Amino acid sequence: MKFFKAQLKAKSGGEDITFMFNPKELSFSSTVQTTDNPGARSTRSGSPRVSFNNLSPRQIMIKEIWFDTYETGKDVIKEHMKLFINSVKFDKKESFQRPPIYSFIWGGNIYFEYCFIEQLSYRLTKFLPNGQPVRAVIDSLVLKETEKLSDDAAGLRSSQEDSGDNRQNRNKGG
C-alpha cells in the first residue's frame, strides 16, 4: 500500500502545504441554522415550530499536527510553519481581500475542494541551545468550506478595473 501525506493544495493565492506527519484524526462539523418562533406551535402535536434558514459552511478540525526539524537543525518556522502562518493572512497578490483558498486532500480523498484556514493555533515545543525552534505542534487547524471564486465574478472585477469606470474618470467627462 502506498503512503500519502495530507496536503492543502493552493487554488487561489498561497502555496501548496504538505503535512510532515499525517493527522491522527479529522473532526467534521455541519450546522443547520434555524429560528425559533416563540408561541407558535403545531396544531396536531403542540410541538414548537422552527423555521429553517440555511446551511452553515462545513468545517474540518485537525488536531495535533507535528513538525520536527531537530535532526536537520533547521528552523521549524521557516521550513514548515511559515506556510500555515501566511495562510491566515489576506493574499496581497489578489485584487480583493480574501485568505488563500485550498483543496484539502489526503490520498485519494478530496475532503474539501475549496476551503480556507479559518483558525490556526500552534505551539513551539523544542529548541536548540541557541533558541532556534526545531519542533512545532499545531494544536488546532480549522478548515472552512467555501465556494469557488466564479469566473463571472473574477471577470466582472477585472473588467471594471480595466474599463476605467470610476468616479474620477466620470467627473473628467462631465
XYZ file of N, CA and C in Angstrom:
522
model
N 0.851 -1.189 0.000
C 0.000 0.000 0.000
C 0.890 1.244 0.000
N 0.568 2.172 -0.857
C 1.338 3.406 -0.989
C 0.988 4.372 0.141
N 1.977 5.094 0.636
C 1.802 6.063 1.717
C 1.603 7.454 1.123
N 0.556 8.150 1.569
C 0.262 9.506 1.107
C 0.278 10.465 2.285
N 0.784 11.656 2.066
C 0.738 12.701 3.092
C -0.441 13.623 2.812
N -1.060 14.097 3.893
C -2.154 15.060 3.764
C -1.597 16.355 3.167
N -2.431 17.016 2.348
C -1.997 18.236 1.675
C -3.100 19.270 1.614
N -2.688 20.511 1.635
C -3.543 21.634 1.276
C -2.986 22.148 -0.045
N -3.715 21.892 -1.139
C -3.276 22.305 -2.474
C -3.830 23.701 -2.755
N -2.947 24.635 -3.057
C -3.349 26.019 -3.304
C -4.215 26.117 -4.560
N -5.374 26.753 -4.427
C -6.282 27.010 -5.552
C -6.234 28.469 -5.975
N -6.127 29.353 -4.977
C -6.112 30.791 -5.229
C -5.265 31.432 -4.136
N -4.127 32.000 -4.513
C -3.215 32.564 -3.526
C -2.518 31.459 -2.743
N -1.588 31.840 -1.908
C -0.902 30.873 -1.065
C -0.044 29.896 -1.841
N 0.521 28.937 -1.114
C 1.359 27.894 -1.697
C 0.861 26.545 -1.216
N 1.186 25.487 -1.962
C 0.842 24.140 -1.520
C 1.497 23.861 -0.174
N 0.764 23.164 0.696
C 1.279 22.788 2.015
C 1.163 21.272 2.143
N 2.283 20.607 2.392
C 2.289 19.169 2.641
C 2.611 18.947 4.104
N 1.776 18.163 4.771
C 1.985 17.896 6.189
C 3.227 17.024 6.355
N 4.046 17.307 7.368
C 5.229 16.498 7.621
C 4.821 15.119 8.135
N 3.865 15.094 9.063
C 3.293 13.852 9.588
C 1.781 13.935 9.417
N 1.160 12.841 9.054
C -0.287 12.845 8.844
C -1.036 13.033 10.159
N -2.223 13.650 10.070
C -3.032 13.833 11.277
C -3.519 12.490 11.822
N -3.755 12.475 13.117
C -4.277 11.271 13.773
C -5.763 11.113 13.496
N -6.484 12.252 13.451
C -7.927 12.206 13.207
C -8.415 13.513 12.611
N -9.561 13.438 11.971
C -10.254 14.603 11.415
C -11.617 14.679 12.085
N -12.016 15.866 12.523
C -13.344 16.066 13.104
C -14.157 16.949 12.173
N -15.336 16.481 11.800
C -16.206 17.197 10.864
C -17.368 17.833 11.615
N -17.789 19.012 11.171
C -18.988 19.621 11.757
C -19.801 20.313 10.668
N -21.111 20.210 10.821
C -22.076 20.860 9.935
C -23.200 21.393 10.809
N -23.794 22.492 10.400
C -24.853 23.111 11.187
C -25.992 23.556 10.279
N -27.208 23.314 10.710
C -28.391 23.867 10.056
C -28.824 25.062 10.898
N -28.872 26.245 10.300
C -29.298 27.438 11.033
C -30.815 27.488 11.076
N -31.329 27.748 12.268
C -32.777 27.799 12.468
C -33.165 29.042 13.249
N -34.452 29.336 13.237
C -35.027 30.404 14.048
C -36.212 29.818 14.802
N -36.200 29.992 16.110
C -37.338 29.548 16.917
C -38.441 30.589 16.824
N -39.680 30.107 16.789
C -40.831 31.001 16.750
C -41.575 30.852 18.079
N -41.227 31.685 19.063
C -41.857 31.548 20.374
C -43.379 31.691 20.274
N -44.052 30.797 20.902
C -45.513 30.846 20.919
C -46.167 30.125 19.762
N -45.439 29.907 18.669
C -46.013 29.205 17.522
C -45.851 27.703 17.745
N -46.949 26.987 17.668
C -46.934 25.549 17.925
C -47.731 24.818 16.856
N -47.343 23.584 16.639
C -48.060 22.719 15.716
C -49.448 22.435 16.279
N -50.482 22.467 15.431
C -51.847 22.219 15.917
C -52.056 20.769 16.299
N -51.369 19.848 15.637
C -51.527 18.422 15.963
C -50.805 18.018 17.229
N -49.486 18.247 17.265
C -48.691 17.714 18.369
C -48.409 18.735 19.460
N -48.565 20.003 19.158
C -48.229 21.039 20.129
C -46.736 21.321 20.189
N -45.980 20.720 19.280
C -44.528 20.939 19.242
C -44.222 22.345 18.746
N -43.121 22.938 19.230
C -42.754 24.280 18.758
C -42.425 24.265 17.269
N -42.785 25.352 16.587
C -42.450 25.486 15.169
C -41.054 26.090 15.045
N -40.322 25.556 14.097
C -38.961 26.011 13.839
C -38.860 26.389 12.365
N -38.255 27.541 12.093
C -38.011 27.960 10.710
C -36.570 27.594 10.355
N -36.406 26.923 9.218
C -35.084 26.525 8.759
C -34.561 27.602 7.826
N -33.419 28.182 8.182
C -32.876 29.307 7.419
C -31.933 28.858 6.310
N -30.816 28.262 6.675
C -29.858 27.794 5.673
C -28.829 26.885 6.325
N -27.934 26.368 5.509
C -26.857 25.515 6.000
C -25.597 26.353 6.172
N -24.939 26.198 7.301
C -23.647 26.863 7.509
C -22.574 26.093 6.756
N -21.479 26.753 6.417
C -20.398 26.030 5.744
C -19.880 24.890 6.633
N -19.552 23.775 6.011
C -18.989 22.646 6.758
C -17.576 22.994 7.216
N -17.145 22.341 8.287
C -15.812 22.574 8.822
C -15.130 21.250 9.131
N -13.815 21.270 9.044
C -12.987 20.155 9.499
C -11.995 20.719 10.503
N -11.908 20.059 11.666
C -10.905 20.433 12.653
C -9.857 19.322 12.698
N -8.609 19.735 12.597
C -7.492 18.797 12.667
C -6.671 19.186 13.890
N -6.424 18.213 14.759
C -5.667 18.478 15.982
C -4.330 17.753 15.939
N -3.373 18.326 16.629
C -2.046 17.743 16.814
C -1.356 17.351 15.510
N -0.972 18.364 14.766
C -0.172 18.170 13.560
C 1.271 18.511 13.948
N 2.155 17.539 13.829
C 3.532 17.671 14.296
C 4.489 18.032 13.166
N 5.482 18.867 13.515
C 6.573 19.229 12.614
C 7.860 19.197 13.429
N 8.877 18.491 12.931
C 10.107 18.294 13.694
C 11.309 18.392 12.767
N 12.194 19.351 13.057
C 13.414 19.521 12.266
C 14.664 19.356 13.142
N 14.517 18.690 14.280
C 15.630 18.535 15.219
C 16.833 17.863 14.555
N 16.598 16.804 13.801
C 17.705 16.053 13.198
C 18.476 16.878 12.173
N 17.807 17.763 11.471
C 18.488 18.597 10.475
C 19.005 19.896 11.086
N 18.440 20.287 12.245
C 18.838 21.530 12.898
C 18.262 22.769 12.255
N 17.353 22.602 11.297
C 16.757 23.758 10.606
C 15.640 24.371 11.448
N 15.364 25.640 11.191
C 14.306 26.378 11.879
C 12.946 25.857 11.429
N 12.163 25.307 12.337
C 10.868 24.700 12.001
C 9.865 25.750 11.501
N 10.023 26.984 11.949
C 9.104 28.039 11.482
C 9.364 28.320 10.004
N 10.617 28.504 9.642
C 10.959 28.798 8.240
C 10.678 27.607 7.329
N 10.935 26.388 7.809
C 10.793 25.191 6.990
C 9.341 24.752 6.790
N 8.495 24.912 7.816
C 7.143 24.361 7.747
C 6.039 25.325 8.193
N 6.213 25.982 9.315
C 5.124 26.758 9.912
C 4.803 28.038 9.145
N 5.775 28.610 8.462
C 5.563 29.875 7.739
C 4.398 29.766 6.741
N 4.284 28.624 6.076
C 3.188 28.446 5.119
C 1.832 28.496 5.822
N 1.732 27.867 6.987
C 0.480 27.902 7.750
C 0.203 29.314 8.274
N 1.236 29.965 8.791
C 1.079 31.329 9.332
C 0.605 32.279 8.235
N 1.183 32.169 7.040
C 0.773 33.033 5.922
C -0.636 32.715 5.425
N -1.114 31.505 5.689
C -2.434 31.104 5.194
C -3.580 31.779 5.944
N -3.307 32.367 7.089
C -4.366 33.073 7.820
C -4.224 34.587 7.674
N -3.603 34.991 6.588
C -3.492 36.402 6.223
C -4.166 36.588 4.870
N -4.570 37.811 4.570
C -5.126 38.087 3.251
C -4.011 38.048 2.218
N -4.307 37.478 1.080
C -3.342 37.351 -0.002
C -3.191 38.703 -0.688
N -2.000 39.263 -0.645
C -1.754 40.590 -1.225
C -1.690 40.566 -2.746
N -1.532 39.376 -3.339
C -1.466 39.266 -4.795
C -2.841 39.407 -5.433
N -3.880 39.087 -4.681
C -5.240 39.141 -5.218
C -5.757 40.578 -5.182
N -6.691 40.906 -6.055
C -7.234 42.261 -6.123
C -8.372 42.468 -5.114
N -8.699 41.436 -4.352
C -9.765 41.526 -3.366
C -9.278 40.899 -2.064
N -9.900 41.273 -0.963
C -9.480 40.815 0.353
C -10.016 39.423 0.638
N -9.108 38.446 0.658
C -9.508 37.067 0.894
C -8.263 36.269 1.270
N -8.381 35.348 2.219
C -7.229 34.481 2.505
C -7.044 33.475 1.365
N -5.907 32.815 1.319
C -5.698 31.801 0.272
C -6.750 30.695 0.340
N -7.098 30.159 -0.818
C -8.073 29.072 -0.933
C -7.320 27.794 -1.306
N -7.703 26.703 -0.649
C -7.029 25.411 -0.830
C -8.043 24.311 -1.117
N -7.519 23.159 -1.571
C -8.228 21.884 -1.546
C -7.553 21.072 -0.456
N -8.342 20.396 0.383
C -7.759 19.523 1.398
C -7.841 18.095 0.888
N -6.667 17.519 0.639
C -6.559 16.206 0.002
C -5.693 15.301 0.869
N -6.116 14.051 0.980
C -5.287 13.055 1.666
C -5.481 11.740 0.936
N -4.438 11.297 0.268
C -4.548 10.092 -0.555
C -5.507 10.354 -1.701
N -6.445 9.444 -1.902
C -7.437 9.605 -2.963
C -8.666 10.373 -2.523
N -8.687 10.892 -1.298
C -9.862 11.601 -0.765
C -9.693 13.105 -0.873
N -10.662 13.742 -1.492
C -10.728 15.199 -1.510
C -11.795 15.569 -0.487
N -11.357 15.978 0.707
C -12.304 16.273 1.780
C -13.029 17.599 1.537
N -12.290 18.608 1.092
C -12.882 19.872 0.664
C -12.213 20.266 -0.648
N -13.028 20.569 -1.661
C -12.457 21.030 -2.915
C -12.032 22.492 -2.818
N -12.796 23.279 -2.040
C -12.475 24.692 -1.821
C -12.662 24.998 -0.342
N -11.583 25.430 0.310
C -11.664 25.777 1.725
C -10.584 26.804 2.044
N -10.693 27.381 3.226
C -9.647 28.270 3.716
C -9.378 27.907 5.166
N -8.233 28.336 5.663
C -7.900 28.080 7.056
C -8.528 29.190 7.877
N -9.522 28.817 8.662
C -10.225 29.797 9.489
C -9.494 30.042 10.806
N -8.862 29.009 11.351
C -8.212 29.153 12.644
C -6.938 28.317 12.676
N -5.888 28.900 13.241
C -4.607 28.224 13.423
C -4.131 28.489 14.838
N -3.886 27.428 15.589
C -3.354 27.544 16.952
C -2.182 26.573 17.053
N -0.990 27.094 17.362
C 0.184 26.222 17.396
C 1.105 26.566 18.562
N 2.002 25.616 18.879
C 3.000 25.779 19.935
C 4.368 25.416 19.379
N 5.392 26.062 19.891
C 6.770 25.662 19.637
C 7.199 24.876 20.866
N 7.667 23.629 20.680
C 7.861 22.738 21.837
C 9.291 22.254 22.049
N 10.200 22.520 21.119
C 11.597 22.110 21.298
C 12.491 23.142 20.637
N 13.607 23.434 21.319
C 14.523 24.468 20.854
C 15.962 23.966 20.942
N 16.799 24.454 20.054
C 18.229 24.209 20.145
C 18.800 25.115 21.238
N 20.032 24.862 21.715
C 20.616 25.717 22.765
C 20.668 27.198 22.401
N 20.720 27.515 21.090
C 20.756 28.925 20.669
C 19.362 29.557 20.577
N 18.317 28.796 20.945
C 16.963 29.335 20.941
C 16.178 29.073 19.674
N 16.799 28.469 18.677
C 16.104 28.195 17.408
C 15.062 27.100 17.597
N 13.817 27.363 17.181
C 12.770 26.342 17.319
C 12.957 25.215 16.300
N 12.848 23.961 16.790
C 13.014 22.807 15.903
C 11.832 21.839 15.988
N 10.852 22.142 16.810
C 9.647 21.313 16.845
C 8.443 22.223 17.083
N 7.388 21.964 16.317
C 6.135 22.712 16.460
C 4.982 21.730 16.401
N 3.923 22.069 17.115
C 2.702 21.271 17.098
C 1.541 22.218 16.830
N 0.793 21.940 15.781
C -0.448 22.690 15.557
C -1.500 22.024 16.427
N -1.949 22.756 17.445
C -2.969 22.220 18.349
C -4.309 22.094 17.659
N -4.634 23.095 16.843
C -5.935 23.103 16.181
C -5.830 23.852 14.856
N -6.266 23.182 13.800
C -6.345 23.778 12.474
C -7.777 23.584 12.008
N -8.498 24.689 11.778
C -9.893 24.616 11.352
C -9.978 25.041 9.895
N -10.469 24.121 9.057
C -10.708 24.396 7.643
C -12.187 24.657 7.455
N -12.521 25.701 6.725
C -13.921 26.048 6.472
C -14.172 26.002 4.971
N -15.218 25.288 4.608
C -15.588 25.147 3.204
C -16.032 26.493 2.644
N -15.667 26.750 1.397
C -16.090 27.983 0.743
C -16.412 27.672 -0.716
N -16.930 28.656 -1.404
C -17.283 28.478 -2.810
C -16.079 28.782 -3.685
N -16.123 28.236 -4.871
C -15.114 28.562 -5.868
C -15.378 29.989 -6.314
N -14.323 30.764 -6.454
C -14.492 32.108 -6.998
C -14.902 31.944 -8.449
N -16.114 32.339 -8.755
C -16.634 32.090 -10.105
C -15.898 32.920 -11.133
N -15.822 32.378 -12.318
C -15.189 33.087 -13.423
C -15.930 34.384 -13.716
N -17.261 34.390 -13.528
C -18.055 35.594 -13.777
C -17.654 36.703 -12.815
N -17.500 36.358 -11.524
C -17.144 37.373 -10.528
C -15.743 37.906 -10.790
N -14.813 37.016 -11.118
C -13.443 37.445 -11.397
C -13.416 38.317 -12.641
N -14.163 37.932 -13.680
C -14.217 38.704 -14.914
C -14.844 40.068 -14.710
N -15.895 40.128 -13.894
C -16.558 41.391 -13.615
C -15.605 42.350 -12.925
N -14.866 41.854 -11.926
C -13.911 42.695 -11.210
C -12.854 43.243 -12.160
N -12.277 42.370 -12.976
C -11.197 42.826 -13.849
C -11.728 43.763 -14.933
N -12.941 43.540 -15.448
C -13.464 44.424 -16.490
C -13.776 45.809 -15.925
N -14.219 45.885 -14.672
C -14.467 47.184 -14.058
C -13.153 47.926 -13.844
N -12.113 47.173 -13.414
C -10.815 47.804 -13.197
C -10.225 48.259 -14.520
N -10.336 47.421 -15.573
C -9.746 47.727 -16.863
C -10.485 48.842 -17.596
N -11.788 48.968 -17.390
C -12.578 49.926 -18.150
C -12.345 51.363 -17.720
N -11.759 51.536 -16.530
C -11.561 52.885 -16.035
C -12.854 53.522 -15.571
N -13.904 52.735 -15.361
C -15.189 53.253 -14.910
C -15.108 53.538 -13.413
N -14.784 54.782 -13.104
C -14.727 55.196 -11.706
C -15.148 56.657 -11.606
N -15.318 57.140 -10.403
C -15.818 58.495 -10.170
C -14.902 59.542 -10.787
N -13.591 59.354 -10.640
C -12.644 60.326 -11.155
C -12.768 60.471 -12.676
N -12.866 59.360 -13.389
C -12.970 59.415 -14.840
C -14.323 59.968 -15.286
N -15.387 59.685 -14.533
C -16.707 60.212 -14.893
C -16.735 61.723 -14.739
N -16.065 62.246 -13.725
C -16.050 63.696 -13.489
C -15.250 64.441 -14.565
N -14.266 63.769 -15.137
C -13.472 64.395 -16.195
C -14.326 64.681 -17.428
N -15.233 63.746 -17.727
C -16.048 63.867 -18.944
C -17.192 64.834 -18.810
N -17.572 65.210 -17.618
C -18.788 65.978 -17.495
C -18.561 67.327 -17.013
